[in-house]
Each structure stands twice: as C-alpha cells, then as structure tokens.
Coordinates of C-alpha atoms (C1' of nucleotides) in Angstrom, one line a residue:
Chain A
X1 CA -38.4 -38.9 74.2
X2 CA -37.2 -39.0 70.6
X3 CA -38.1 -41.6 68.5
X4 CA -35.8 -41.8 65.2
X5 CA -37.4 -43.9 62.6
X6 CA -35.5 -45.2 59.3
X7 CA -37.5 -46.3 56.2
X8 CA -34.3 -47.4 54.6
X9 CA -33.6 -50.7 57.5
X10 CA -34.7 -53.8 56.8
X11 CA -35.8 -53.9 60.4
X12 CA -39.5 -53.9 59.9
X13 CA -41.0 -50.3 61.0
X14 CA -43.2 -51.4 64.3
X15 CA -40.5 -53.4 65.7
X16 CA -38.1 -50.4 65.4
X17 CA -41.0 -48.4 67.3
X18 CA -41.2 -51.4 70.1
X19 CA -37.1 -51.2 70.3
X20 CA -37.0 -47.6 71.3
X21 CA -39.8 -47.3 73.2
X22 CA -37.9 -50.3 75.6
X23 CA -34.9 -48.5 75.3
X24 CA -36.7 -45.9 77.1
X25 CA -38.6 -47.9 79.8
X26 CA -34.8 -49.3 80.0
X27 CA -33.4 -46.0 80.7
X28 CA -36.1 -44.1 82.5
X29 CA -36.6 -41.7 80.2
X30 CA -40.2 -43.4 80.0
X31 CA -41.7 -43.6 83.9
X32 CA -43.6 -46.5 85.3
X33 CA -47.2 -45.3 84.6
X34 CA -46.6 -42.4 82.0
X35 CA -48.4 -42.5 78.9
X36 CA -47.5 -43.3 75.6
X37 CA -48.5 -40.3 72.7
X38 CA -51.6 -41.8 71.2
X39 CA -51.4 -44.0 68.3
X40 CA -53.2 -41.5 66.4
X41 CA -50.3 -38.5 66.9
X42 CA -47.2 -40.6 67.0
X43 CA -47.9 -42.1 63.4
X44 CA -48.5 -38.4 62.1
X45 CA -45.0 -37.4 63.7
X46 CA -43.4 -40.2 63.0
X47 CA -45.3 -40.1 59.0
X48 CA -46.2 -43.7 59.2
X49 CA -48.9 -45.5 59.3
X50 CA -51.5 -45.8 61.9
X51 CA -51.6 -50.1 61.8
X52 CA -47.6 -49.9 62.6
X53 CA -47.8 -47.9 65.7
X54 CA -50.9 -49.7 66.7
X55 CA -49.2 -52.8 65.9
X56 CA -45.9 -51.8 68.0
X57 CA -48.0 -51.4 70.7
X58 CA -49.6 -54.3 70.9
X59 CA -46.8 -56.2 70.6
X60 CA -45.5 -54.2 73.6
X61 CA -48.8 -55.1 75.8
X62 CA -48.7 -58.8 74.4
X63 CA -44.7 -58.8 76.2
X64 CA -46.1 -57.2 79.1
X65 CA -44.1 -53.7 78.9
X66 CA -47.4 -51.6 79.1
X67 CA -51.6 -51.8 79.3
X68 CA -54.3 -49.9 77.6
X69 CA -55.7 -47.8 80.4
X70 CA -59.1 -46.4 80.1
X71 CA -58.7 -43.0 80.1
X72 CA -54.8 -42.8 80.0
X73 CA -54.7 -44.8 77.0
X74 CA -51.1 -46.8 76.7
X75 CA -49.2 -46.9 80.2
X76 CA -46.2 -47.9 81.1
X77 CA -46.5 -50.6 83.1
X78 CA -45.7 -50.2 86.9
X79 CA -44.7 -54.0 87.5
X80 CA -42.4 -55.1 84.8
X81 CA -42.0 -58.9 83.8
X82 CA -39.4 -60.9 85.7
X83 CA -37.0 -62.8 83.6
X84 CA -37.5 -66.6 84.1
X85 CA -36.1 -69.3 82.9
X86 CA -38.0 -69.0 79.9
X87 CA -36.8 -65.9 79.4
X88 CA -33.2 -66.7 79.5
X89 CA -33.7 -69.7 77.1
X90 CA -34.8 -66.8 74.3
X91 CA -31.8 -64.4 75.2
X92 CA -29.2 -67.6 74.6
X93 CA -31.3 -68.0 71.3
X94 CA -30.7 -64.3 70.3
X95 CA -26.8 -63.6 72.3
X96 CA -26.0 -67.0 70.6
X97 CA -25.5 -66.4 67.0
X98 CA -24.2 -62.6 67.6
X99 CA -21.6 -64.8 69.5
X100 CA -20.7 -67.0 66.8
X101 CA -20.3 -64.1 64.4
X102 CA -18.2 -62.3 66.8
X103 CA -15.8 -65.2 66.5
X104 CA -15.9 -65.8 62.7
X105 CA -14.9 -61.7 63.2
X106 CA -11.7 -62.3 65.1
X107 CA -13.8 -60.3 68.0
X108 CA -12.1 -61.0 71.2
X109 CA -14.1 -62.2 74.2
X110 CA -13.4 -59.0 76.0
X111 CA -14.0 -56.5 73.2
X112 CA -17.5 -57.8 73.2
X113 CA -18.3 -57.6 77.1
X114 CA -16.6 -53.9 76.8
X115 CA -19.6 -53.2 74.3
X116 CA -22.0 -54.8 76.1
X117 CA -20.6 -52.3 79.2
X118 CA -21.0 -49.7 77.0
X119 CA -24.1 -50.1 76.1
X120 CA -25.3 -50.9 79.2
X121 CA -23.8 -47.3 80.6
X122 CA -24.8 -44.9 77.6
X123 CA -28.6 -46.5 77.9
X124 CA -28.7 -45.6 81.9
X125 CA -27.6 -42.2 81.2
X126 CA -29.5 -41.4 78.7
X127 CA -32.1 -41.8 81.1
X128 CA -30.7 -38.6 83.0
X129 CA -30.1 -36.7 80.3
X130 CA -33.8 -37.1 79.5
Chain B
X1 CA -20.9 -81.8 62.4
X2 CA -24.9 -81.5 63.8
X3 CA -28.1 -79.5 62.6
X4 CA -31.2 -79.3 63.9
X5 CA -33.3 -77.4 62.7
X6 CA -36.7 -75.9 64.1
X7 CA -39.6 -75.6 61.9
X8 CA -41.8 -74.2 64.4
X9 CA -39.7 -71.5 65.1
X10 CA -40.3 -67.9 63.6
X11 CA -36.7 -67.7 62.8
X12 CA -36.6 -68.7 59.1
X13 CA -35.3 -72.2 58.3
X14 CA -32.2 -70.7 55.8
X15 CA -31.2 -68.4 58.7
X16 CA -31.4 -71.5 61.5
X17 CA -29.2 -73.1 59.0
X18 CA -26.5 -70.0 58.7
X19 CA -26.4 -69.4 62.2
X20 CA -25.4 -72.8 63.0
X21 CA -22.9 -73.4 60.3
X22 CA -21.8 -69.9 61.3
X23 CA -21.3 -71.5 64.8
X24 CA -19.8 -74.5 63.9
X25 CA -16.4 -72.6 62.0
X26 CA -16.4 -70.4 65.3
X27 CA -16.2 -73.4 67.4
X28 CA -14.2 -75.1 64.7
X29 CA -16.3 -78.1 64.7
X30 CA -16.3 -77.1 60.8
X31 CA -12.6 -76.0 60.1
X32 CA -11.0 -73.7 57.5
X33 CA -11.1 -75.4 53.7
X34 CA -13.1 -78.3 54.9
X35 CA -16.4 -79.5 52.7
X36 CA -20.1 -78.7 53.2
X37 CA -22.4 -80.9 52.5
X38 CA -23.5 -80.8 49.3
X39 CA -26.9 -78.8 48.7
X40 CA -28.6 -81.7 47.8
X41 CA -28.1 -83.9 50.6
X42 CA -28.1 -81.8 53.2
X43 CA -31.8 -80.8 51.9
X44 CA -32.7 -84.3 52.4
X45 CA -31.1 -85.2 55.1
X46 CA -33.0 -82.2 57.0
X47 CA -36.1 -83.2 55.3
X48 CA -36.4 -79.4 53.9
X49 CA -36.2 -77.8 50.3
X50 CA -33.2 -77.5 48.0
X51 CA -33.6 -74.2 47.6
X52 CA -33.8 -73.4 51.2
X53 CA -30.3 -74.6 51.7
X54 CA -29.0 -73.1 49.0
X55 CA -30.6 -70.0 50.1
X56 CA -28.6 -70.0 53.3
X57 CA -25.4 -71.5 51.7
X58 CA -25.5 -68.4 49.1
X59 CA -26.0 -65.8 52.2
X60 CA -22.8 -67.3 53.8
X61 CA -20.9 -67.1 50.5
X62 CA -22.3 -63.2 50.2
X63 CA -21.0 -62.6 54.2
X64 CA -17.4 -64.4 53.3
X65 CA -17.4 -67.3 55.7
X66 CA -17.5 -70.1 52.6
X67 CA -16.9 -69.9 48.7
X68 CA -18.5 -72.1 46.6
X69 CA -15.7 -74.4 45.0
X70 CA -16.2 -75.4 41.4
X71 CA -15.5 -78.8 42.6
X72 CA -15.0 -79.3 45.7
X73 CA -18.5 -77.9 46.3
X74 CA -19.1 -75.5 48.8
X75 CA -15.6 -75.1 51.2
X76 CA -15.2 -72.8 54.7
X77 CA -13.0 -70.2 53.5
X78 CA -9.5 -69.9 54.6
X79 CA -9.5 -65.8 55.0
X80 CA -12.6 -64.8 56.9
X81 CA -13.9 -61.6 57.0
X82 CA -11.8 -59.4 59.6
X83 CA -14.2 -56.9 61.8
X84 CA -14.5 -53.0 60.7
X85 CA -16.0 -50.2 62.0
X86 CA -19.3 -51.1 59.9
X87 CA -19.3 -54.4 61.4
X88 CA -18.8 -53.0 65.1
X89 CA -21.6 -50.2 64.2
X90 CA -24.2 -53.3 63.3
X91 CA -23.0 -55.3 65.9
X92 CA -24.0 -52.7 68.1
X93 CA -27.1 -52.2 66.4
X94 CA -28.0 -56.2 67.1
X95 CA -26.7 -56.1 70.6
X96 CA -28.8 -52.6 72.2
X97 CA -32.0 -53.4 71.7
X98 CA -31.0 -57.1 73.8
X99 CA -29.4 -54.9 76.7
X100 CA -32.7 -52.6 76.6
X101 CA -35.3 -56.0 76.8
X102 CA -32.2 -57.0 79.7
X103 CA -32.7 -54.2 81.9
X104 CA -36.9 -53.8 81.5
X105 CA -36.5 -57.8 83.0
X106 CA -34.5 -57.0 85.3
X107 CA -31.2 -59.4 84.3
X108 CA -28.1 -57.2 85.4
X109 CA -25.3 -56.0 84.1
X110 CA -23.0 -59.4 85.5
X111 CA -25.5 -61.6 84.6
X112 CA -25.9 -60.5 80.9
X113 CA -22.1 -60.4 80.8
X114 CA -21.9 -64.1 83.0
X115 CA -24.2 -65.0 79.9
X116 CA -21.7 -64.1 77.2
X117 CA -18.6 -65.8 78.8
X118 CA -20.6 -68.6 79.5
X119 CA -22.0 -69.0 75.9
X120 CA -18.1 -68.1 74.8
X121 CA -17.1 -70.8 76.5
X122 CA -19.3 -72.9 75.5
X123 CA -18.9 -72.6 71.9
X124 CA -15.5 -73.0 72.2
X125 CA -15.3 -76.7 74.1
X126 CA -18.0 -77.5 71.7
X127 CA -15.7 -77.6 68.6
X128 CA -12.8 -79.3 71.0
X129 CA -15.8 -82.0 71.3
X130 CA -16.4 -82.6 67.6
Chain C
X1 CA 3.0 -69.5 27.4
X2 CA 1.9 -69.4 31.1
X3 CA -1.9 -70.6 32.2
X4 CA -3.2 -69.8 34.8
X5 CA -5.8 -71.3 36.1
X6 CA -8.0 -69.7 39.2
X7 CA -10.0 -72.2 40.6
X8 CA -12.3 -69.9 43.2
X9 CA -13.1 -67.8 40.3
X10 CA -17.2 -68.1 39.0
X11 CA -15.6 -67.7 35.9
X12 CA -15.9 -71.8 34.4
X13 CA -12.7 -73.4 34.0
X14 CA -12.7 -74.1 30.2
X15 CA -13.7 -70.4 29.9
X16 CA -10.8 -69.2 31.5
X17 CA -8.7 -71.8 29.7
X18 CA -10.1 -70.4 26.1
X19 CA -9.8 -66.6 26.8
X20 CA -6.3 -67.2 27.6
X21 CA -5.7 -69.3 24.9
X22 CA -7.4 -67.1 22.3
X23 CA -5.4 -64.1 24.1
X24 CA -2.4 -66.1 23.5
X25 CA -3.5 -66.5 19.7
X26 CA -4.4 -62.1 19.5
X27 CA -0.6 -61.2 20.9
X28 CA 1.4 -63.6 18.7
X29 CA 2.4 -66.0 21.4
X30 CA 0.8 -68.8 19.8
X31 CA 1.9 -68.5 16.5
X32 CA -0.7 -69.6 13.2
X33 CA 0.0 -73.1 12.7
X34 CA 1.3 -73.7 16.1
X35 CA 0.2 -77.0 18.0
X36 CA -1.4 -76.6 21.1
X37 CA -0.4 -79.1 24.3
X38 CA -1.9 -82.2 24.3
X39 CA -5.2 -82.6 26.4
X40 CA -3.6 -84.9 28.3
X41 CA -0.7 -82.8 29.1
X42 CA -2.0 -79.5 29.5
X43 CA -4.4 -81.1 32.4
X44 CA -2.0 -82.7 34.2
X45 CA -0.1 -79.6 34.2
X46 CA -2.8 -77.2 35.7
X47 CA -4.4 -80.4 37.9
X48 CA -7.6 -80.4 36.2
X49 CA -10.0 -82.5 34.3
X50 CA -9.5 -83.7 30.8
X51 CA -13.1 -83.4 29.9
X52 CA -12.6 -79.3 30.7
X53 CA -9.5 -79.2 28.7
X54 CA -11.2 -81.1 25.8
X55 CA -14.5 -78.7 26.2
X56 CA -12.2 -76.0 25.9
X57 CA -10.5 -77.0 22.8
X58 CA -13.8 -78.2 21.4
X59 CA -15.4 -74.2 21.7
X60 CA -12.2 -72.6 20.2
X61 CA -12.5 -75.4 16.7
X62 CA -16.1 -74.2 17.3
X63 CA -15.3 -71.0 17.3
X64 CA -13.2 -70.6 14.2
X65 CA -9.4 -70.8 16.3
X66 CA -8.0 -73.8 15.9
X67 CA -8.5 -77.1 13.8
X68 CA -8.3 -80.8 14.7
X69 CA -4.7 -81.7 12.8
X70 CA -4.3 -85.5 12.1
X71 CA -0.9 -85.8 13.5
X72 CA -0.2 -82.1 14.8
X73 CA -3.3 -82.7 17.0
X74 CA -4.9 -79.3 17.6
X75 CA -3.2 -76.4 16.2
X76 CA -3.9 -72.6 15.6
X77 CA -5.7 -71.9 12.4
X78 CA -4.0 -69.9 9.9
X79 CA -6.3 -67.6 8.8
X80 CA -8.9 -66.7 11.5
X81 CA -12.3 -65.6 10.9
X82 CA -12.8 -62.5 10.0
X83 CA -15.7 -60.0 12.2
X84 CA -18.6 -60.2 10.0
X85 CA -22.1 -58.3 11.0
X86 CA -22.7 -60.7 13.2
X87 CA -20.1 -60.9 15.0
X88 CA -20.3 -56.9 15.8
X89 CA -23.6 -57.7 16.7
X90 CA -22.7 -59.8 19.3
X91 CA -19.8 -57.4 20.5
X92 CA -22.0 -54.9 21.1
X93 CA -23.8 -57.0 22.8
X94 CA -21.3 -58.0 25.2
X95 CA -19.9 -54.3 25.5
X96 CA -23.1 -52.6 26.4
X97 CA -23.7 -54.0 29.8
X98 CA -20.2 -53.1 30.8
X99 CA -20.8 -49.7 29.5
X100 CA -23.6 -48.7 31.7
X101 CA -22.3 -50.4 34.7
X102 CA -19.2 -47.9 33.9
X103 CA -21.8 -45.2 33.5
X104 CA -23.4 -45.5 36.6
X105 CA -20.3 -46.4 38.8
X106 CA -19.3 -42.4 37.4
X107 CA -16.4 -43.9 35.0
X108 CA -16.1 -41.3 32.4
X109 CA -15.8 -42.0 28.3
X110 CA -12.5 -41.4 28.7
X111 CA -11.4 -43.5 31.3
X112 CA -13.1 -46.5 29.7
X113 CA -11.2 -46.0 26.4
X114 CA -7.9 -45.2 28.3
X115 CA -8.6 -48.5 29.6
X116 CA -9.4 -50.0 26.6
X117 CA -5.8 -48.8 25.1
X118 CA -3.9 -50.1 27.4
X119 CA -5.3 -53.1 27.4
X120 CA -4.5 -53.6 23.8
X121 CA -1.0 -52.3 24.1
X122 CA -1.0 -54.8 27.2
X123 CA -1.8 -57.5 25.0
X124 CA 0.5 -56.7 21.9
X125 CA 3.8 -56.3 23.9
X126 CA 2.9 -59.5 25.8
X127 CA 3.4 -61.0 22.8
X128 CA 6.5 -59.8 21.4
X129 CA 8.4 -60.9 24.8
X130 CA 7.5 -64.5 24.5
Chain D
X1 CA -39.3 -47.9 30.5
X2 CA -39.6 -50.9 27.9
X3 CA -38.0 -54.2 28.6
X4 CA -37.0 -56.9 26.5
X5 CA -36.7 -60.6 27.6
X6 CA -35.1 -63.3 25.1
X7 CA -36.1 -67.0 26.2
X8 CA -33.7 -67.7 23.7
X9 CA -30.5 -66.0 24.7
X10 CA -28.2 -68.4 26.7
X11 CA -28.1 -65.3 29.1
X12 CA -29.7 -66.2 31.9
X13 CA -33.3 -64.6 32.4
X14 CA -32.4 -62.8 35.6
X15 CA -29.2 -61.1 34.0
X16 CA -30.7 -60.0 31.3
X17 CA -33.2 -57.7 33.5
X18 CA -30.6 -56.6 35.9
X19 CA -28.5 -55.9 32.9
X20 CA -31.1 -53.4 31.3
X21 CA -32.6 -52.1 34.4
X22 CA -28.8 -51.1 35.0
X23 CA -28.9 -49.7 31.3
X24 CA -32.0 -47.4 32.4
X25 CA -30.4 -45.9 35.5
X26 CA -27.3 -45.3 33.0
X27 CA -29.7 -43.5 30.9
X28 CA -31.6 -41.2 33.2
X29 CA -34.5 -43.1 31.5
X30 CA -34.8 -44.4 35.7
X31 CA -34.5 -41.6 37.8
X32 CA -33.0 -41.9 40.8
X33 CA -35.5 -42.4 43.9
X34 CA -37.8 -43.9 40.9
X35 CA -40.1 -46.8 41.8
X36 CA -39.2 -49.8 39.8
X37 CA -42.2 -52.0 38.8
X38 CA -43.2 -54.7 41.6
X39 CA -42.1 -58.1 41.3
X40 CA -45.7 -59.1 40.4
X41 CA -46.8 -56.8 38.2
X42 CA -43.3 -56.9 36.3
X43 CA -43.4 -61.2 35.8
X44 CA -46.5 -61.5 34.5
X45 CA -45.8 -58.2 32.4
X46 CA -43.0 -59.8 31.3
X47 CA -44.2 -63.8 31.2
X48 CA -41.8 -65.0 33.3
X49 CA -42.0 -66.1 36.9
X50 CA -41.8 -64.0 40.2
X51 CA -38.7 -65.6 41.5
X52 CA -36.6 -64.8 38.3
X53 CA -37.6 -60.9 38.8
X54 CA -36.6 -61.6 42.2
X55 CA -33.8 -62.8 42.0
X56 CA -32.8 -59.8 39.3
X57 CA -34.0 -57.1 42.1
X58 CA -32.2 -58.7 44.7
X59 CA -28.5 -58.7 42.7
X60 CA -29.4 -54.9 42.0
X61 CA -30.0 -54.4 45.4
X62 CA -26.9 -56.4 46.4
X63 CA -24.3 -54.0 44.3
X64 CA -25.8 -51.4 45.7
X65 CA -28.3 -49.6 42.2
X66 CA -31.7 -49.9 44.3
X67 CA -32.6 -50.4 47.5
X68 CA -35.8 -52.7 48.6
X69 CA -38.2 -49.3 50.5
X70 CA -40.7 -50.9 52.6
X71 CA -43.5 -48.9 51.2
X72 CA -42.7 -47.6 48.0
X73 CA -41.2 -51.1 46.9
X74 CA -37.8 -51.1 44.8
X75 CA -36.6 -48.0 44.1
X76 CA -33.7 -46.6 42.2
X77 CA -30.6 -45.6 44.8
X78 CA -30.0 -42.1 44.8
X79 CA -26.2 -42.9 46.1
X80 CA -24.9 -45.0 43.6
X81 CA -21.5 -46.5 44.4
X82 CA -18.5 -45.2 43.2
X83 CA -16.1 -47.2 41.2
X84 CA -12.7 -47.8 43.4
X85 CA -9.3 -50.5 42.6
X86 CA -11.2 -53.2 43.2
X87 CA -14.3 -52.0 40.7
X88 CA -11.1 -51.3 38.0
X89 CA -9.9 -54.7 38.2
X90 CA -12.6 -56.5 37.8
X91 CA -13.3 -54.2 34.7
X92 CA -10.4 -54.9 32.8
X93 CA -10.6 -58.2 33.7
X94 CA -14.1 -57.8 31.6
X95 CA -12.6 -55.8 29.2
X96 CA -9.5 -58.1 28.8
X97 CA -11.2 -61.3 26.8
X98 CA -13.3 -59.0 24.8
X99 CA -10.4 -57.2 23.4
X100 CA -8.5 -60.2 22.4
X101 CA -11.0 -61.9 20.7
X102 CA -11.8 -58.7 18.9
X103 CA -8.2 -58.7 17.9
X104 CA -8.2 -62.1 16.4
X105 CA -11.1 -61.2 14.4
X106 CA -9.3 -58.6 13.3
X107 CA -10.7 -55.7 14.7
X108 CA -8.6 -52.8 14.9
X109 CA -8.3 -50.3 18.0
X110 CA -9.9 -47.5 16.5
X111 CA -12.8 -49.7 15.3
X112 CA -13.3 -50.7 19.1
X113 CA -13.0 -47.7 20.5
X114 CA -15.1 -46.0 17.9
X115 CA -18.1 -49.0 19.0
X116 CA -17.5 -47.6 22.6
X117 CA -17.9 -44.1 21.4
X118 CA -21.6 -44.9 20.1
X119 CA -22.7 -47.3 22.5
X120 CA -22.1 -44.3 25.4
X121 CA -23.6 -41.6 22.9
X122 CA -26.9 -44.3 22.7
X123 CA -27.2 -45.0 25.8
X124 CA -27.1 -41.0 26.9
X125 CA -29.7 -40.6 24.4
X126 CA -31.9 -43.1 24.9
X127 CA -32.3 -41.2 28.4
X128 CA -33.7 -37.9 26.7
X129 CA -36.1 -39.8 24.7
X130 CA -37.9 -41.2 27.0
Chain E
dG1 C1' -22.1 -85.9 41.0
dT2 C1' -22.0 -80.7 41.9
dG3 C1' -24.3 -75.9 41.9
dG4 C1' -27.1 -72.6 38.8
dT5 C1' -31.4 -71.4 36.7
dC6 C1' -36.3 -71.4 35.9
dT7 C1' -41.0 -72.6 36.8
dA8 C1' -45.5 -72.9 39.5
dG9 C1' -48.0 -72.2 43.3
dA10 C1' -48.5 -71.4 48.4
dC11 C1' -48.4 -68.8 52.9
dC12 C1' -46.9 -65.0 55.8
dA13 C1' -45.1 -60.4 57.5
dC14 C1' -45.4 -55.8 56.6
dA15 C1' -47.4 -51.1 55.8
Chain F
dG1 C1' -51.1 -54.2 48.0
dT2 C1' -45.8 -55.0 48.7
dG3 C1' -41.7 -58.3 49.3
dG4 C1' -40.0 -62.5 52.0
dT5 C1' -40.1 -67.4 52.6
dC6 C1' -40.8 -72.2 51.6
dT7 C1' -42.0 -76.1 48.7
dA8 C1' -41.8 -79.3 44.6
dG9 C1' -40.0 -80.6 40.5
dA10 C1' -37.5 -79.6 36.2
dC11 C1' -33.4 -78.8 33.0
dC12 C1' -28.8 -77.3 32.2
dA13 C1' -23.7 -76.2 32.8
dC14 C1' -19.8 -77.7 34.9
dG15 C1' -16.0 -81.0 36.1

DNA sequence: GTGGTCTAGACCACA
DNA sequence: GTGGTCTAGACCACG
C-alpha cells in the first residue's frame, strides 16, 4: 500500500498517516489481521519522524482500527468497531459544517451526494486494484 | 440568530464560531447584508475573548462570506464565493477521509447519503424557523 | 469634479476623500484659489459623516493644500509646497515597498515605469477635460 | 538578514516586517526555500511581542511569499505568485495617489521615474552584498 | 460606538 | 524546539 505524505498540508503529519491507513482498512487493500510496516521502517520511508508514526498508530489502536500483537507487532484488527449512536453524533459534527459550506458555495444537494458516491466507489476499487 | 459554543470541545473556539455563522447564512437565519454582532459584544455575550471572535470574524472575511463595513461593522456579503475546481478538490479532500472512517464502522453507502439529506434538510427549515 | 466614495474599501474614508481631492488639485481640476464644497454639502452629497469630511479637509490645510478662507471657506492654496529632502525621504519611503512587492510578483523595471507614465498622462488629461 | 523596527513610525509594527521581509526575498538576500527566523527567537530579537511577528508571518503566508513547514518553521516560497489584472489594479491604484501628490509638490516625471530607477538598482544590490 | 493594533503571559499540538 | 490557540487588558483610528 502506498502511503503519500505532504509536508506542505496543514493537516498535521500522523493524522495524514491514520487517514490513509483507514483508507486502506476501508478498501481492503489492508486485510483484517495483516500487519502494519514497523514503526521503525515506515518513518525511514516515509523520512519522518519516529514519534509521528508511533503517534498515528496509537491513535489508530486508541479508535479501535488495530492492536499491538506480540510478535506481529500492529495488526489490523479482525472485529472492527460498530458505529453507535455515539458514533453518528461525531459524523453530524464533522458532515455538518462541510454541509453549510457546500451551501454558502451554491453546491447543490445532489452534486454533493454524487461525490460522496464517488468517493465511496473509487475507495472500494481501489481495494481491487491493490 | 443562536451560538453555543463548546469549550470542552477539541475544535477550537474561533472555528465553533465560523462554522456556525457559516451555517446560519446557509440556512439564511443570517441573510445577505445583514449585521453581525459587533466583536465586542458578541465576546461578552459568549463569555470568551475579543480576540477570539475577531479571530473567527477575520477568517470569514479571508473565505468571502462577510466584509467588514467601515460602519456598519461587520455585514454577510451580498456576492458569496461561487465553487471552483479548487474548492471541489478540498472539498473532496475533507469529505474521503469521513467515507473511509464510514466504511471501517460499517455505516453504508444510503445511510451516509440518508445522513446528508437529512442534515440538508435540516439546515434549510432551520433558517425558515428563525 | 466627481467623488467617489467606496465604502467596502479598507482604504479610510477621509483618505480616499483627500487623495482624490489632492488628485483633483495635481490635474488642474481644482484650480489654485478655487473653494472647495462646503463640509456640510459635500457629506450630504456622498452620504457620509461630517466629522470625515472635516478630518479630511483638516489633513490637506495640514498638509500644505488648502487654507481656511474667512468667507471663501476652504480653498486650494496658491502656491503649494514645494518637495524638500524630506519629503523625498518620505517618497521613497512609500515607493519601496511597492517596488519589491513588484519585484517579487516578476513585474519587470519597465513595466512599473510604463505604469508610472500612464498614470501621469492619466492624470494630466483628466484634467484638461473638466 | 538585518531588520529594522521603528516604534515610532505610524506604520504599524506588523507591516513594517512583512514589508522588509518582502524587501529581502526581492533581494535574493532571502533565498527561496530559506528558513525565516522563528517567531520567538525573532520578537525578542527584535523587542517586540510574539503575536505582532505572528501576525507579520501569517499575512506573508496569506499572499502566498512563505509557507508555514511543519518542521523547518517559515520558510521562503519557492513559487512565488505571479502578478495577474487583479495584482495590476490594485497597483496602480497604489501608484495613483503617490503620483499626484508628487505632482503637486512639483515633482516632475523624470524625477519620479528616475527614484524608481534607484530604488530597483538598491534593492538588486543589496541582494549581492549580503 | 466600531474594528485595528500591540502587549504580556499561558497552555497545547506537533515533530 | 516549533507554531497555534486563548486570555486579559490597553491604546488608537475611524465614523
């Protein structure tokens, strides 16, 4: 799996990481019990530091997306969080606002779902590809 | 118009603030040319710093939704900002990362699209409302 | 001679008011000796305050461009003061800024003095068709 | 590169840095890709509070001369943006009340255009000596 | 009264 | 160590 990283984004460095590496769970390009690259080799690819990878994956274990395995180091996870109502309440929060924007931007209700079907079929193929 | 603003919340209080002003002109609670609340008394009334507002009230100048009125004070602008192929590019940027998160917890394709219309609607009866 | 006044500039009002005044002075439209509106006139003919048209009138007497007149009220001096060191000083000052913004947004020599030129023909043959 | 603040100058603090940071990438005494000083370190070099420097790097960063590197700090663009209509207009709209006053004061054309002729000729050169 | 600027000092996120 | 955010309180320019 490729991993692109951009310095230039204000989107901090580890959370970047965490976004792509759910991107692939999402797709499948990342199994249910494969290992993550060790912290250790994927900040030397990636040139960054160690604390950002270690710090991305973390953050993944803390949402429940993988676990440190003894000997296989970071897993996927096999069983991956259900959304509950919790859950939705947070994806409101974030849909929300992009939502309002949209509508400031003379986006129309449909162009919007059309991306969101977009998005939704370029991430499940890129699975396949993989 | 109503703001409520979190302070517990990791989203930062001057972004809170644009994201519901942003809100109210797409639900039109807040419409074209009308008034702001002056920085001074909005602070206060939210019980947070000047600067804070101004902070957010600055950003929303910078993005085009309001210009600051030598008189008036700050005013919704008449003209907002139409989209363009750099706003569809970060638009898409905010949204795939949601989609990916979507998918891992297992929330469909209708349901994340239910989600939109729903919030669409939502917005929009909430500026008939005000 | 036409003001105009634009209020959404972040230019301040009296400024505006004064360049165009003292632009009205360099092309001949306002001849020497010539009385300016009344205060009270001119800002009930661009709808603003009295205090700004005062303030404005107050920085050109400041300024060497016009004097108080007992009965003309405020008129155009006759002779105007003359560039001294200081005053190139203080052009230069003004100038450099624009220069290197010029520089680094790849506007060559030429093209700033081109401007420059027609800028003072601009001005000149404004005058004569008043 | 040296910097120069005046707490006297009616120029506000913040514009005078942007305005000779912008003079130093004119120069080539800035490089592009060149780490400015950080916030910190350039306030208290400076005597003047972190926000003002802030605020300076944040307007640079805003019309597009550096861009804010997570690691390396504020560094110098190595894009900068191109002048286009909309740069030009808002030059001679600059340019415009400069001129005019210069003509009252009764500076000629060629004296003008001869002050531009240096000022680009010192600025290039300041470059090479440093 | 408005927003704009500056200061001083604090805490946090990021790398 | 960096920049980002927030607070508190001050003065000034503008209209």
């Amino acid at each position: 799996m490729m991993i692109k990283i951009n310095l230039q984004s204000d989107v901090p460095l580890y959370t970047q990481l965490t976004n792509q590496i759910i991107e692939g769970i999402a797709s499948g390009a990342l199994a249910r019990g494969e290992a993550l690259p060790s912290v250790r080799s994927l900040s030397s690819d990636l040139g960054i530091n160690m604390h950002t990878v270690n710090k991305a994956y973390s953050a993944l274990k803390q949402e429940g997306y993988v676990e440190i395995h003894r000997q296989k180091g970071v897993v996927v996870q096999n069983s991956l969080p259900e959304a509950d109502d919790a859950y939705y309440r947070q994806l409101e929060e974030k849909v929300r606002p992009i939502i309002s924007e949209s509508i400031c931007h003379n986006v129309s209700e449909d162009a919007l779902l059309e991306l969101c079907r977009s998005i939704f079929k370029q991430i499940r193929s890129s699975g396949k590809a993989t």
